[in-house]
Short mmCIF file of C-alpha atoms in Angstrom, two decimals:
data_model
loop_
_atom_site.label_atom_id
_atom_site.label_comp_id
_atom_site.label_asym_id
_atom_site.label_seq_id
_atom_site.Cartn_x
_atom_site.Cartn_y
_atom_site.Cartn_z
CA UNK A 1 113.15 290.61 65.72
CA UNK A 2 114.18 292.34 62.50
CA UNK A 3 111.98 295.38 63.07
CA UNK A 4 113.00 297.95 65.65
CA UNK A 5 110.82 300.07 67.92
CA UNK A 6 110.69 303.36 69.75
CA UNK A 7 110.61 302.53 73.46
CA UNK A 8 110.03 304.68 76.55
CA UNK A 9 110.81 303.76 80.16
CA UNK A 10 108.51 305.60 82.56
CA UNK A 11 110.20 305.73 85.96
CA UNK A 12 113.63 305.30 84.42
CA UNK A 13 115.65 306.39 87.46
CA UNK A 14 114.09 303.95 89.94
CA UNK A 15 115.47 300.52 90.81
CA UNK A 16 113.19 298.70 88.37
CA UNK A 17 113.63 301.38 85.71
CA UNK A 18 117.40 300.96 85.78
CA UNK A 19 117.01 297.19 85.59
CA UNK A 20 114.72 297.60 82.56
CA UNK A 21 117.41 299.69 80.91
CA UNK A 22 120.05 297.03 81.55
CA UNK A 23 117.83 294.20 80.30
CA UNK A 24 116.89 296.02 77.09
CA UNK A 25 120.59 296.22 76.30
CA UNK A 26 121.70 292.80 77.53
CA UNK A 27 118.84 290.94 75.82
CA UNK A 28 119.33 292.96 72.63
CA UNK A 29 115.73 294.11 72.44
CA UNK A 30 115.09 295.79 69.06
CA UNK A 31 115.20 299.41 70.22
CA UNK A 32 115.43 302.05 67.52
CA UNK A 33 115.09 305.00 69.89
CA UNK A 34 114.86 305.03 73.67
CA UNK A 35 113.23 307.69 75.84
CA UNK A 36 113.91 307.90 79.56
CA UNK A 37 110.97 309.47 81.39
CA UNK A 38 110.59 310.42 85.04
CA UNK A 39 109.32 313.19 87.29
CA UNK A 40 110.66 316.75 87.19
CA UNK A 41 113.08 316.07 90.06
CA UNK A 42 114.97 313.53 87.94
CA UNK A 43 115.37 315.76 84.90
CA UNK A 44 119.02 316.40 84.15
CA UNK A 45 120.21 312.94 85.11
CA UNK A 46 121.84 310.85 82.38
CA UNK A 47 121.84 307.07 82.07
CA UNK A 48 123.97 304.85 79.86
CA UNK A 49 122.47 302.72 77.08
CA UNK A 50 124.49 300.99 74.36
CA UNK A 51 127.44 303.28 74.90
CA UNK A 52 125.40 306.46 74.81
CA UNK A 53 124.54 308.86 77.62
CA UNK A 54 120.79 309.46 77.44
CA UNK A 55 119.09 312.36 79.26
CA UNK A 56 116.13 311.81 81.55
CA UNK A 57 113.10 313.78 80.36
CA UNK A 58 110.05 314.92 82.30
CA UNK A 59 106.93 312.95 81.43
CA UNK A 60 104.45 315.14 79.55
CA UNK A 61 101.49 314.99 77.17
CA UNK A 62 103.85 314.94 74.17
CA UNK A 63 106.32 312.46 75.63
CA UNK A 64 104.64 309.47 73.97
CA UNK A 65 104.49 310.84 70.43
CA UNK A 66 105.77 308.16 68.00
CA UNK A 67 106.47 305.75 70.87
CA UNK A 68 105.61 302.08 70.19
CA UNK A 69 106.17 300.63 73.66
CA UNK A 70 106.10 302.09 77.17
CA UNK A 71 107.63 300.14 80.05
CA UNK A 72 106.09 301.77 83.10
CA UNK A 73 107.43 301.41 86.63
CA UNK A 74 106.61 304.64 88.40
CA UNK A 75 103.78 303.68 90.78
CA UNK A 76 100.04 303.29 90.49
CA UNK A 77 99.08 306.95 90.61
CA UNK A 78 101.53 307.83 87.84
CA UNK A 79 100.38 304.90 85.71
CA UNK A 80 96.71 305.82 86.07
CA UNK A 81 97.56 309.33 84.86
CA UNK A 82 99.91 308.55 81.98
CA UNK A 83 99.18 305.03 80.71
CA UNK A 84 95.84 305.97 79.05
CA UNK A 85 97.56 308.98 77.43
CA UNK A 86 100.32 306.75 76.08
CA UNK A 87 97.74 304.35 74.68
CA UNK A 88 95.83 307.21 73.09
CA UNK A 89 99.08 308.27 71.42
CA UNK A 90 99.40 304.78 69.89
CA UNK A 91 101.75 303.04 72.30
CA UNK A 92 101.35 299.72 74.08
CA UNK A 93 102.00 300.01 77.82
CA UNK A 94 103.41 297.23 79.99
CA UNK A 95 102.67 298.49 83.48
CA UNK A 96 104.49 297.29 86.57
CA UNK A 97 102.16 298.95 89.09
CA UNK A 98 98.98 297.58 90.63
CA UNK A 99 96.83 300.17 88.83
CA UNK A 100 95.35 297.89 86.16
CA UNK A 101 96.06 294.34 87.35
CA UNK A 102 92.52 293.46 88.35
CA UNK A 103 90.82 295.38 85.52
CA UNK A 104 88.95 292.69 83.54
CA UNK A 105 89.87 294.50 80.31
CA UNK A 106 93.60 294.29 81.05
CA UNK A 107 95.53 291.00 80.72
CA UNK A 108 97.79 290.05 83.64
CA UNK A 109 100.68 288.13 82.10
CA UNK A 110 103.52 285.85 83.14
CA UNK A 111 104.97 284.55 79.85
CA UNK A 112 105.86 281.11 81.24
CA UNK A 113 102.28 280.67 82.44
CA UNK A 114 99.66 282.49 80.33
CA UNK A 115 101.31 284.02 77.24
CA UNK A 116 98.06 283.67 75.31
CA UNK A 117 96.49 286.38 77.48
CA UNK A 118 98.78 289.01 75.93
CA UNK A 119 96.87 288.73 72.64
CA UNK A 120 93.73 290.15 74.28
CA UNK A 121 95.28 293.50 75.21
CA UNK A 122 93.70 296.81 74.28
CA UNK A 123 96.81 298.87 74.79
CA UNK A 124 97.74 297.99 78.38
CA UNK A 125 99.23 294.80 79.79
CA UNK A 126 99.72 294.49 83.54
CA UNK A 127 102.83 293.02 85.14
CA UNK A 128 101.81 291.05 88.27
CA UNK A 129 103.08 291.62 91.79
CA UNK A 130 106.56 290.27 92.45
CA UNK A 131 105.50 287.59 94.93
CA UNK A 132 102.79 286.39 92.56
CA UNK A 133 105.16 286.15 89.59
CA UNK A 134 107.74 284.11 91.48
CA UNK A 135 105.11 281.74 92.88
CA UNK A 136 103.18 281.04 89.66
CA UNK A 137 106.37 280.38 87.68
CA UNK A 138 107.18 277.66 90.22
CA UNK A 139 103.76 276.10 90.70
CA UNK A 140 102.22 276.29 87.22
CA UNK A 141 104.24 273.37 85.77
CA UNK A 142 102.83 271.20 88.56
CA UNK A 143 99.32 272.63 88.19
CA UNK A 144 99.34 271.62 84.51
CA UNK A 145 99.91 267.99 85.45
CA UNK A 146 97.59 267.73 88.45
CA UNK A 147 95.32 270.69 89.26
CA UNK A 148 96.07 272.57 92.47
CA UNK A 149 93.08 273.02 94.78
CA UNK A 150 94.63 275.04 97.59
CA UNK A 151 97.73 277.21 98.13
CA UNK A 152 99.13 278.29 101.49
CA UNK A 153 101.93 280.83 101.05
CA UNK A 154 104.30 282.52 103.47
CA UNK A 155 106.58 285.14 101.96
CA UNK A 156 109.89 286.57 103.15
CA UNK A 157 110.15 289.80 101.18
CA UNK A 158 113.25 291.86 100.57
CA UNK A 159 113.65 295.60 100.97
CA UNK A 160 113.83 296.09 97.20
CA UNK A 161 110.07 295.65 96.99
CA UNK A 162 109.80 299.13 98.50
CA UNK A 163 112.34 300.64 96.12
CA UNK A 164 115.94 301.81 96.01
CA UNK A 165 115.53 304.14 99.01
CA UNK A 166 114.35 301.23 101.14
CA UNK A 167 117.43 299.22 100.20
CA UNK A 168 119.67 302.10 101.22
CA UNK A 169 117.73 302.50 104.46
CA UNK A 170 118.47 298.90 105.45
CA UNK A 171 122.19 299.47 104.79
CA UNK A 172 122.16 302.67 106.84
CA UNK A 173 120.29 301.00 109.71
CA UNK A 174 122.74 298.10 109.68
CA UNK A 175 125.71 300.44 109.98
CA UNK A 176 123.98 302.31 112.80
CA UNK A 177 123.24 299.16 114.81
CA UNK A 178 126.78 297.83 114.36
CA UNK A 179 128.06 301.20 115.61
CA UNK A 180 125.87 300.94 118.70
CA UNK A 181 123.42 303.61 117.51
CA UNK A 182 119.64 303.51 117.20
CA UNK A 183 118.41 302.74 113.65
CA UNK A 184 116.16 305.33 112.02
CA UNK A 185 113.13 304.22 109.96
CA UNK A 186 111.80 306.58 107.28
CA UNK A 187 110.83 304.47 104.27
CA UNK A 188 109.51 301.62 106.42
CA UNK A 189 107.39 302.15 109.55
CA UNK A 190 109.89 300.19 111.68
CA UNK A 191 113.60 299.36 111.46
CA UNK A 192 114.15 296.42 109.12
CA UNK A 193 117.85 295.75 109.77
CA UNK A 194 118.21 292.78 112.17
CA UNK A 195 114.41 292.70 112.30
CA UNK A 196 111.32 291.59 110.42
CA UNK A 197 107.64 292.49 110.48
CA UNK A 198 104.39 291.60 108.72
CA UNK A 199 104.03 293.45 105.43
CA UNK A 200 102.94 297.00 106.18
CA UNK A 201 100.45 297.47 103.32
CA UNK A 202 96.88 298.41 104.36
CA UNK A 203 94.74 295.79 106.11
CA UNK A 204 91.23 294.79 105.10
CA UNK A 205 88.33 293.90 107.42
CA UNK A 206 89.46 290.25 107.50
CA UNK A 207 92.94 291.20 108.68
CA UNK A 208 94.64 290.45 105.37
CA UNK A 209 97.01 293.10 104.05
CA UNK A 210 96.95 294.41 100.51
CA UNK A 211 100.07 292.45 99.56
CA UNK A 212 98.48 289.18 100.67
CA UNK A 213 95.31 289.87 98.71
CA UNK A 214 97.38 290.61 95.60
CA UNK A 215 98.72 287.06 95.77
CA UNK A 216 95.21 285.68 96.14
CA UNK A 217 93.47 287.67 93.43
CA UNK A 218 96.29 287.88 90.90
CA UNK A 219 97.07 284.15 91.07
CA UNK A 220 93.45 283.31 90.38
CA UNK A 221 93.36 285.67 87.41
CA UNK A 222 96.64 284.41 85.90
CA UNK A 223 95.65 280.75 86.28
CA UNK A 224 92.13 281.48 85.04
CA UNK A 225 90.57 279.75 88.03
CA UNK A 226 88.56 281.64 90.65
CA UNK A 227 87.92 278.47 92.66
CA UNK A 228 91.48 277.86 93.84
CA UNK A 229 91.64 278.42 97.60
CA UNK A 230 94.57 280.65 98.48
CA UNK A 231 95.83 282.19 101.70
CA UNK A 232 99.03 284.10 102.30
CA UNK A 233 101.09 285.68 105.06
CA UNK A 234 103.55 288.28 103.78
CA UNK A 235 106.55 289.32 105.86
CA UNK A 236 109.24 291.93 105.22
CA UNK A 237 112.75 290.65 106.04
CA UNK A 238 116.22 292.28 106.09
CA UNK A 239 117.33 291.03 102.67
CA UNK A 240 118.26 293.50 99.95
CA UNK A 241 116.68 292.32 96.69
CA UNK A 242 115.49 288.70 96.49
CA UNK A 243 112.21 287.38 97.86
CA UNK A 244 111.72 283.92 99.38
CA UNK A 245 108.47 281.97 99.72
CA UNK A 246 107.37 278.85 101.57
CA UNK A 247 104.53 277.27 99.60
CA UNK A 248 102.14 274.44 100.54
CA UNK A 249 100.19 272.99 97.61
CA UNK A 250 97.14 270.76 97.89
CA UNK A 251 96.50 268.85 94.65
CA UNK A 252 93.39 267.21 93.24
CA UNK A 253 95.28 263.89 93.30
CA UNK A 254 98.54 262.88 94.96
CA UNK A 255 101.79 264.07 93.33
CA UNK A 256 105.00 262.61 94.70
CA UNK A 257 108.02 264.78 95.50
CA UNK A 258 110.01 262.80 92.95
CA UNK A 259 107.48 263.54 90.21
CA UNK A 260 107.39 267.21 91.18
CA UNK A 261 111.18 267.45 91.03
CA UNK A 262 111.27 265.85 87.59
CA UNK A 263 108.62 268.29 86.31
CA UNK A 264 110.32 271.35 87.76
CA UNK A 265 113.77 270.31 86.55
CA UNK A 266 112.48 270.82 83.01
CA UNK A 267 110.20 273.82 83.63
CA UNK A 268 110.88 277.17 81.91
CA UNK A 269 112.14 279.91 84.20
CA UNK A 270 112.83 277.46 87.05
CA UNK A 271 116.10 276.12 88.45
CA UNK A 272 115.94 273.18 90.83
CA UNK A 273 118.35 273.69 93.76
CA UNK A 274 118.56 270.77 96.18
CA UNK A 275 121.31 268.98 98.07
CA UNK A 276 119.67 267.19 100.96
CA UNK A 277 122.92 265.82 102.42
CA UNK A 278 124.38 269.31 102.67
CA UNK A 279 121.03 270.85 103.69
CA UNK A 280 121.50 273.18 100.71
CA UNK A 281 118.46 274.81 99.14
CA UNK A 282 117.55 278.14 97.45
CA UNK A 283 118.84 281.24 99.19
CA UNK A 284 118.13 284.90 98.35
CA UNK A 285 121.84 285.69 98.18
CA UNK A 286 122.16 283.19 95.32
CA UNK A 287 118.93 284.24 93.59
CA UNK A 288 120.10 287.87 93.39
CA UNK A 289 120.90 288.83 89.81
CA UNK A 290 119.52 285.57 88.42
CA UNK A 291 116.73 285.27 85.85
CA UNK A 292 115.42 281.95 87.14
CA UNK A 293 113.22 281.23 90.14
CA UNK A 294 115.21 278.89 92.38
CA UNK A 295 113.05 276.07 93.76
CA UNK A 296 113.91 273.33 96.21
CA UNK A 297 113.21 271.51 99.48
CA UNK A 298 110.30 269.77 97.78
CA UNK A 299 108.80 267.32 100.21
CA UNK A 300 105.62 265.48 101.13
CA UNK A 301 103.35 267.33 103.54
CA UNK A 302 103.12 264.83 106.40
CA UNK A 303 99.76 266.31 107.43
CA UNK A 304 97.99 265.75 104.08
CA UNK A 305 98.39 262.94 101.51
CA UNK A 306 97.68 265.24 98.53
CA UNK A 307 99.92 268.13 99.56
CA UNK A 308 103.53 269.07 98.88
CA UNK A 309 105.80 271.66 100.47
CA UNK A 310 108.33 273.69 98.49
CA UNK A 311 110.67 276.63 99.00
CA UNK A 312 111.61 279.23 96.40
CA UNK A 313 113.76 282.33 96.00
CA UNK A 314 113.73 284.85 93.19
CA UNK A 315 115.18 288.26 92.39
CA UNK A 316 112.40 290.75 93.12
CA UNK A 317 113.74 293.47 90.84
CA UNK A 318 114.56 291.09 88.00
CA UNK A 319 112.02 288.28 87.43
CA UNK A 320 109.71 289.81 90.01
CA UNK A 321 109.45 293.02 87.99
CA UNK A 322 111.74 294.14 85.14
CA UNK A 323 112.54 290.81 83.49
CA UNK A 324 108.90 289.75 83.39
CA UNK A 325 108.03 293.05 81.68
CA UNK A 326 110.80 292.61 79.10
CA UNK A 327 109.68 289.04 78.44
CA UNK A 328 106.16 290.32 77.81
CA UNK A 329 107.59 292.88 75.38
CA UNK A 330 109.57 290.15 73.61
CA UNK A 331 106.39 288.09 73.35
CA UNK A 332 104.54 291.04 71.79
CA UNK A 333 107.29 291.49 69.21
CA UNK A 334 107.46 287.76 68.43
CA UNK A 335 103.69 287.48 67.96
CA UNK A 336 103.34 290.85 66.20
CA UNK A 337 101.15 292.10 69.04
CA UNK A 338 102.90 295.43 69.61
CA UNK A 339 99.87 297.30 68.37
CA UNK A 340 96.25 297.79 69.36
CA UNK A 341 93.04 298.65 67.57
CA UNK A 342 90.96 299.70 70.56
CA UNK A 343 92.26 301.99 73.28
CA UNK A 344 91.35 301.11 76.85
CA UNK A 345 88.71 303.50 78.14
#
């Protein structure tokens, strides 16, 4: 990484934006100049980067002039407005929203799984949903050995998936309940402290919420297989920033738990966490702040000879969002792909 680049973070003051800033510095990404972009209400804030205090600027038509890379984490509506303008200005956009994920012209990339897809970009690369990223990192090493035919997922999703304000709301609700007061819900539709509820994204006609369908559709796209049968139940739980998932995998042929553990113990981006005698397995409190997806409690499904059960935890803000985006950026630099010849229309 001898060359350096002009980088912009769109949505710099949000939880993921701040994590992107930290990772750019900690991973020594080759930044020549960094722009921090956000809405008008964030203008005037200053954030630290490599010992400097950088001002937050309002995103505008001229904000992307001379920018090589945009790391966008400001929501779908904002991305739909500004990502094409950034591409037209010559930048490559790695977008963390759902705006472009299912666009057939936009690659959906998890570097441990389908890095080759990044080479097909036309200016925009989509970062998958957090639950999808964590799951495919864990299951792809097994899928490579024996193809997976069906996935049944149940997620236990932290407040961080709804942003920094949601995390603060859970803390405030917790203090209120412990003080004998009624918790107030503003970010979420219901109190999350000492509670849980099915994910509150919009429901389709089949009764599946948007979050569940993201896992279905995005996993198929990333794995390049539209025939894999997938179902999911997504639940919001009172955890601050690490998601957990219970996954049932049906394989084409039997795969023993011992074989699966050996494969995952060597898999990139995965850390095997198991102590059966102590009943010790991945926990969100231990996944928080970690780059790896923690995987454990791998066992034979007693109801199906070709199925395994596993449990995983991963930091939603980190690998579920910011880290995956930075890894994509590192891949683009390594493969000299931080350029495009055809803007996405």
